[in-house]
Structures are given as C-alpha cells and as structure tokens.
mmCIF file of C-alpha atoms in Angstrom:
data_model
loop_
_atom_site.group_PDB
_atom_site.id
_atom_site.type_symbol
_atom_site.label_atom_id
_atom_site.label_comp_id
_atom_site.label_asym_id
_atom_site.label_seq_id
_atom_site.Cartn_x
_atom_site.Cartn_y
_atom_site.Cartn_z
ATOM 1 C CA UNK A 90 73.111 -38.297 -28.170
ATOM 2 C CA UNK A 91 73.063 -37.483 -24.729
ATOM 3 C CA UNK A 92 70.190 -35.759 -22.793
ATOM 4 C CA UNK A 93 69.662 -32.478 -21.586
ATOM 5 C CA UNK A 94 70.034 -33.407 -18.258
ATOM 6 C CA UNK A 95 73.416 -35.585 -18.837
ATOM 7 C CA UNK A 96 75.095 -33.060 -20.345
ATOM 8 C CA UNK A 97 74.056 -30.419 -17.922
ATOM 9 C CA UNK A 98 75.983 -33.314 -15.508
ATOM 10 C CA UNK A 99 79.098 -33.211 -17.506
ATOM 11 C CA UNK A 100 79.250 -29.268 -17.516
ATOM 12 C CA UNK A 101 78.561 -29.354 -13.885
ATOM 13 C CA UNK A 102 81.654 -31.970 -13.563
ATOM 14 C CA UNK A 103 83.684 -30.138 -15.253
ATOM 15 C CA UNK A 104 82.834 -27.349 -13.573
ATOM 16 C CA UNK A 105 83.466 -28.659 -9.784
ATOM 17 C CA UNK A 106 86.960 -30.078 -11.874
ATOM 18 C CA UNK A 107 87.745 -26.182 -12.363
ATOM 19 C CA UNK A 108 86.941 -25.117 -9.501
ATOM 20 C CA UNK A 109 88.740 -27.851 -7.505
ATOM 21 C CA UNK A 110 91.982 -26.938 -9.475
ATOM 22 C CA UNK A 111 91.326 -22.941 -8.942
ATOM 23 C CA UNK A 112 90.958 -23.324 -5.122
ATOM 24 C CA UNK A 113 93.838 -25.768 -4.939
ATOM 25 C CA UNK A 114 96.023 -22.800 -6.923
ATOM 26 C CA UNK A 115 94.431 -20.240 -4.824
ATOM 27 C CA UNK A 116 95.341 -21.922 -1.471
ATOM 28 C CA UNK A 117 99.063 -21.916 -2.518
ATOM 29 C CA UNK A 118 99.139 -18.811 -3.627
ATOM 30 C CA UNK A 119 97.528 -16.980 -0.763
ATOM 31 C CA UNK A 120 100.479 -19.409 1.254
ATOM 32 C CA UNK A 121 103.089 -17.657 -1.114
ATOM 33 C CA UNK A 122 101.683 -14.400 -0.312
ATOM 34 C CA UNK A 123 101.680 -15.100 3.494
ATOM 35 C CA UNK A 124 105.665 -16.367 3.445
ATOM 36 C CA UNK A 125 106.758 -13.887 1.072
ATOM 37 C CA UNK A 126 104.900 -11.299 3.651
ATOM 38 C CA UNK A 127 106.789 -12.614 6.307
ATOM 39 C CA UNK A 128 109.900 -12.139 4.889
ATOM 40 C CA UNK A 129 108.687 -8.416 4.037
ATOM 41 C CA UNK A 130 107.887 -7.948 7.458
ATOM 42 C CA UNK A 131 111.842 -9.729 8.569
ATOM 43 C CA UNK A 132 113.018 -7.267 5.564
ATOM 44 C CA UNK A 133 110.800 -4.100 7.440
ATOM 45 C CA UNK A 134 112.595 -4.858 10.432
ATOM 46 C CA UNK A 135 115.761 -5.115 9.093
ATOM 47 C CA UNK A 136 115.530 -1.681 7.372
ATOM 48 C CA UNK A 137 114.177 -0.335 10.637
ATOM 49 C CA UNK A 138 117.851 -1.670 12.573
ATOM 50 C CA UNK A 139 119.459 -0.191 9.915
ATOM 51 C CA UNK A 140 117.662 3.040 10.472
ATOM 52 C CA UNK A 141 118.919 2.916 14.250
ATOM 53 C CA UNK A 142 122.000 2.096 13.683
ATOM 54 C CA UNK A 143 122.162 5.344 11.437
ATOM 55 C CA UNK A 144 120.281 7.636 14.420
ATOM 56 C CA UNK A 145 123.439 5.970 16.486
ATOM 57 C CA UNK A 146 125.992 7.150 14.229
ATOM 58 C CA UNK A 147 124.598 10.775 13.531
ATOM 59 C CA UNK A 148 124.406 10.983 17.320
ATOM 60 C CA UNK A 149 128.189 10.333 17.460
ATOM 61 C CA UNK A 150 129.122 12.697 15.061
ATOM 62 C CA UNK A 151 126.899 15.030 17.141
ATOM 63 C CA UNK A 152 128.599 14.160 20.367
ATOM 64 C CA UNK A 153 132.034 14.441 18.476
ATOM 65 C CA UNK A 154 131.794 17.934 17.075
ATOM 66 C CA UNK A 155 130.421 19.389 20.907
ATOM 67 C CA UNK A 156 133.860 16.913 21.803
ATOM 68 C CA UNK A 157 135.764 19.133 19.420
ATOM 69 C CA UNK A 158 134.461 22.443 20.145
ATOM 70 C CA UNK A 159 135.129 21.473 23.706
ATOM 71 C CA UNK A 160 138.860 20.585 22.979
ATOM 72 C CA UNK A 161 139.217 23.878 21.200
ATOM 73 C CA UNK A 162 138.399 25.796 24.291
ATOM 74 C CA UNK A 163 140.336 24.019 26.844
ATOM 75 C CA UNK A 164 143.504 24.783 24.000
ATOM 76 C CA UNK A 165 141.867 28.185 23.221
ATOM 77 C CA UNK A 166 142.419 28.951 27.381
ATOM 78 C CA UNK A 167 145.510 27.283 27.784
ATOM 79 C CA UNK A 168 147.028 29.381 25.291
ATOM 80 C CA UNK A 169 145.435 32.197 26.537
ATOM 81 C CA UNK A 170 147.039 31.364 30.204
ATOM 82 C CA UNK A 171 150.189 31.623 28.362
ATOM 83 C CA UNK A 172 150.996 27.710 28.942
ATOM 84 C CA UNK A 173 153.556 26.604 25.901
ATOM 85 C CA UNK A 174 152.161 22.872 26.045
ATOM 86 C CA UNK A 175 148.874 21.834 26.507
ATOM 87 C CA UNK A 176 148.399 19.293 29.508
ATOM 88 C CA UNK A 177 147.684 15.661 29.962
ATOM 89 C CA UNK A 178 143.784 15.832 29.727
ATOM 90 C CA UNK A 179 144.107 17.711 26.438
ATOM 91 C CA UNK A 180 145.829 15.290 25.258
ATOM 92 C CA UNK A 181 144.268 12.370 26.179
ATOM 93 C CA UNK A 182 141.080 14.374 25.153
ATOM 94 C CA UNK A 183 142.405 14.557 21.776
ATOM 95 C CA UNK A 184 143.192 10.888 21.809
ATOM 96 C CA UNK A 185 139.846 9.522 23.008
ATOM 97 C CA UNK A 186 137.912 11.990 19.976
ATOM 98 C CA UNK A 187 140.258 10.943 17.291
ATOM 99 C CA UNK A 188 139.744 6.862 18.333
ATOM 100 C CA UNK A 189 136.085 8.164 18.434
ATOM 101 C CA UNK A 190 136.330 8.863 14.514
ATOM 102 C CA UNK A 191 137.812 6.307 13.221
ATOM 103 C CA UNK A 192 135.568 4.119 14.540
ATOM 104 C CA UNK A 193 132.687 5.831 13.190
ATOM 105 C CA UNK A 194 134.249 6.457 9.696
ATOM 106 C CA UNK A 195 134.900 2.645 9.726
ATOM 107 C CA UNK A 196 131.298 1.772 10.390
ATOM 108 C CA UNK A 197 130.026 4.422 8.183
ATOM 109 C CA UNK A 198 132.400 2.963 5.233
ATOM 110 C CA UNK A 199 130.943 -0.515 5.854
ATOM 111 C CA UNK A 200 127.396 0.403 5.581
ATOM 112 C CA UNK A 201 128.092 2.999 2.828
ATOM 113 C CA UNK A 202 127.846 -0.068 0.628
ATOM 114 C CA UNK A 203 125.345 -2.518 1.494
ATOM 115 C CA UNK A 204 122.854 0.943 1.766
ATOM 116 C CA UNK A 205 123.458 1.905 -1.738
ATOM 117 C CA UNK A 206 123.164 -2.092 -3.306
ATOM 118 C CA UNK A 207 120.011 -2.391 -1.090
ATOM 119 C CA UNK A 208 118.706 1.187 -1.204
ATOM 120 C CA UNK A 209 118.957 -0.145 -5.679
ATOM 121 C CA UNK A 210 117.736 -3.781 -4.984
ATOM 122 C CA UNK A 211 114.845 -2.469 -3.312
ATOM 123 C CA UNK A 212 113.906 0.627 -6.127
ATOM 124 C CA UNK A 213 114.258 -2.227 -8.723
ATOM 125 C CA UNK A 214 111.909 -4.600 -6.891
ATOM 126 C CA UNK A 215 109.153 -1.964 -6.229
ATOM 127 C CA UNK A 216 109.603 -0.794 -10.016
ATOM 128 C CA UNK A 217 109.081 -4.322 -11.036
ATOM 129 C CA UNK A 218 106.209 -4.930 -8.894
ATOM 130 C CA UNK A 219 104.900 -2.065 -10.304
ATOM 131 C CA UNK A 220 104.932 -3.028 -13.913
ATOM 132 C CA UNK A 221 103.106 -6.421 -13.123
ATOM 133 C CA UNK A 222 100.273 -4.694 -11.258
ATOM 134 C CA UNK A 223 99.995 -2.150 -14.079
ATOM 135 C CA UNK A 224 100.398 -5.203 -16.935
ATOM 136 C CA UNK A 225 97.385 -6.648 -14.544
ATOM 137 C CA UNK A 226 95.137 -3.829 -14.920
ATOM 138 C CA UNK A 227 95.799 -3.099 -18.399
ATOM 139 C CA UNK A 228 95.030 -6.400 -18.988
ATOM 140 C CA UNK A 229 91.316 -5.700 -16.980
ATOM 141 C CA UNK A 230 91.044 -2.220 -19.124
ATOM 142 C CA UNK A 231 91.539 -4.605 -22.283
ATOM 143 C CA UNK A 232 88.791 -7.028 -21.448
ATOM 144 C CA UNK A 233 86.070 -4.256 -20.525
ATOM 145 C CA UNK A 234 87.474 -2.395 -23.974
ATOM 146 C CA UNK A 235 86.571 -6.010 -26.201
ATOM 147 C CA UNK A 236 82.650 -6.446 -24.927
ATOM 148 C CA UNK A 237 80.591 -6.222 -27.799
ATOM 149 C CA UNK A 238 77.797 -3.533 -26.656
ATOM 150 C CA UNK A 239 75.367 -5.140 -28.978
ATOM 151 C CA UNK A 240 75.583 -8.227 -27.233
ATOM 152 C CA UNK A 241 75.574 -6.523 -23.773
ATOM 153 C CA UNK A 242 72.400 -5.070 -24.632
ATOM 154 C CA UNK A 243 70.741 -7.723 -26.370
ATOM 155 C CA UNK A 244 71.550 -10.087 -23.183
ATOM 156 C CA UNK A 245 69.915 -7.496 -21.325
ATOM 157 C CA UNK A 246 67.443 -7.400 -23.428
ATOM 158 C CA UNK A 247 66.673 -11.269 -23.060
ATOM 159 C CA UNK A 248 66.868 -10.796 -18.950
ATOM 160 C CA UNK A 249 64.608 -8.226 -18.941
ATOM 161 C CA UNK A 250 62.072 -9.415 -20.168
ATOM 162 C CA UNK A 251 59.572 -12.598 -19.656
ATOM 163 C CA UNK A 252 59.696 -15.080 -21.996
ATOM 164 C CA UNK A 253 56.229 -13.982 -23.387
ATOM 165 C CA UNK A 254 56.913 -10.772 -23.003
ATOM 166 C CA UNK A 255 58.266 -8.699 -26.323
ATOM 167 C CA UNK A 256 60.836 -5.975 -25.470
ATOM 168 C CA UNK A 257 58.617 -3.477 -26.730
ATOM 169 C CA UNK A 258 55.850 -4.656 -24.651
ATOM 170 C CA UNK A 259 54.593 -2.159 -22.297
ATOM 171 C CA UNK A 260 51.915 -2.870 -19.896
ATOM 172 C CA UNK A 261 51.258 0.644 -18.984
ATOM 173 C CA UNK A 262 50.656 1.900 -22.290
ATOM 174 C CA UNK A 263 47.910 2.037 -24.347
#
C-alpha cells in the first residue's frame, strides 16, 4: 500500500497532467478567439464599406431628384416662353439624369441581394451565438441549483472551526 506522502505525489502528478492539458487547450482556444476576432473585425469593416457605399447611393438619388426638379423648370420656362421644342441642354440634361439612374438602379439591384443573404447570415449567427452562451449559463445555474446545502454547511462547519474546537464551542460564553 502506498504512503501518504506517495499518493499525495500521484494526485499532485496527475494534477500538473490536467493542468498541462487545460493550458495547452486554453492557449488554442484563446488563438481561435484572436483569428476568429480578426476576421470579425475584416467582417466590421466590410459592413462599414457597405454602409458607404449605401450613403453614396442615397446621395445620388438625392442629387438626381434636385437634377429632376431642375429639368422640370428649365421645360416648365421654355414652355412658358412659348418655345414648341425644348433645346439642346434640355435634352442632353435629360440624357445625362436618365444614364444617372440606371446606373444607380443597377448597383442598387446588385447589392439588393447580397444585403438581404448577409443582413440573414448574420441574424442567424448572432441567434446561434446566443443560444450557446445561454446553454453556458444554464449550465452554471444548474451546477449552483445541485449543491447539497447540508454539505455546504457542514464543510463550513469543519473550516470554521479548530480541530479541537466543537462547533458549539464558544469562548465568550459562559
């Protein structure tokens, strides 16, 4: 049978074992967290472009209805000067604001569907997240719900108290 003392060595063994094994998995997965970080933060910035590129295009539309209103008052006064057909620079006007809309509906119809599939993708991903981290803590509710209170107490009885010392021992009292 081995001694006190050798198998306080084997715990102690198997102990720095653990712990060897826990810091090895800890290490990778704080280097999981760090790269999968980084790609948050190249995902951030990618949803922050996006975000420009959507300022840009509700500035156009901006600039393209002051366009139109503009066009409508040149024709507005060249009717109102009596003048039949409306001349070159209305025209070419016109030309320059309806080139000016396609391209914009174009770019808008592009992005209309990579927002919506990553706009979902994302919403998924945080919903996901969310489960695991709520899984996690019931988990932590679950182990504080299974301590025995008679044991807690009776443990703090034990490390309360001095070896020669009863718990009802009171030195003050008489």
């Amino acid at each position: 049978m081995p001694s006190k003392e050798e198998s306080m060595q084997k715990q102690h063994l198997h102990a720095q074992k653990e712990h060897a094994e826990w810091l090895d998995k800890l290490h990778r997965w704080r280097a999981e967290h760090q790269r999968v970080l980084a790609k948050l933060s190249k995902l951030q910035a990618a949803l922050l472009d996006h975000n420009a590129e959507i300022d840009e295009q509700l500035g156009q539309i901006h600039r393209h209805e002051q366009h139109i209103s503009r066009h409508e008052r040149v024709i507005a006064a060249q009717k109102g000067n009596g003048e039949s057909t409306l001349d070159q620079d209305a025209l070419d006007g016109h030309s320059e604001g309806d080139k000016s809309h396609r391209e914009l509906r174009a770019q808008i119809k592009r992005m209309e569907g990579t927002h919506d599939e990553t706009v979902e993708v994302l919403n998924e991903t945080i919903d996901k997240l969310k489960e695991i981290r709520s899984k996690m803590q019931n988990e932590r509710d679950q182990e504080y719900e299974n301590i025995d209170d008679d044991e807690v107490v009776h443990e703090a009885s034990v490390e309360s108290f001095p070896a020669s010392d009863s718990p009802s021992f009171n030195p003050g009292r008489t």
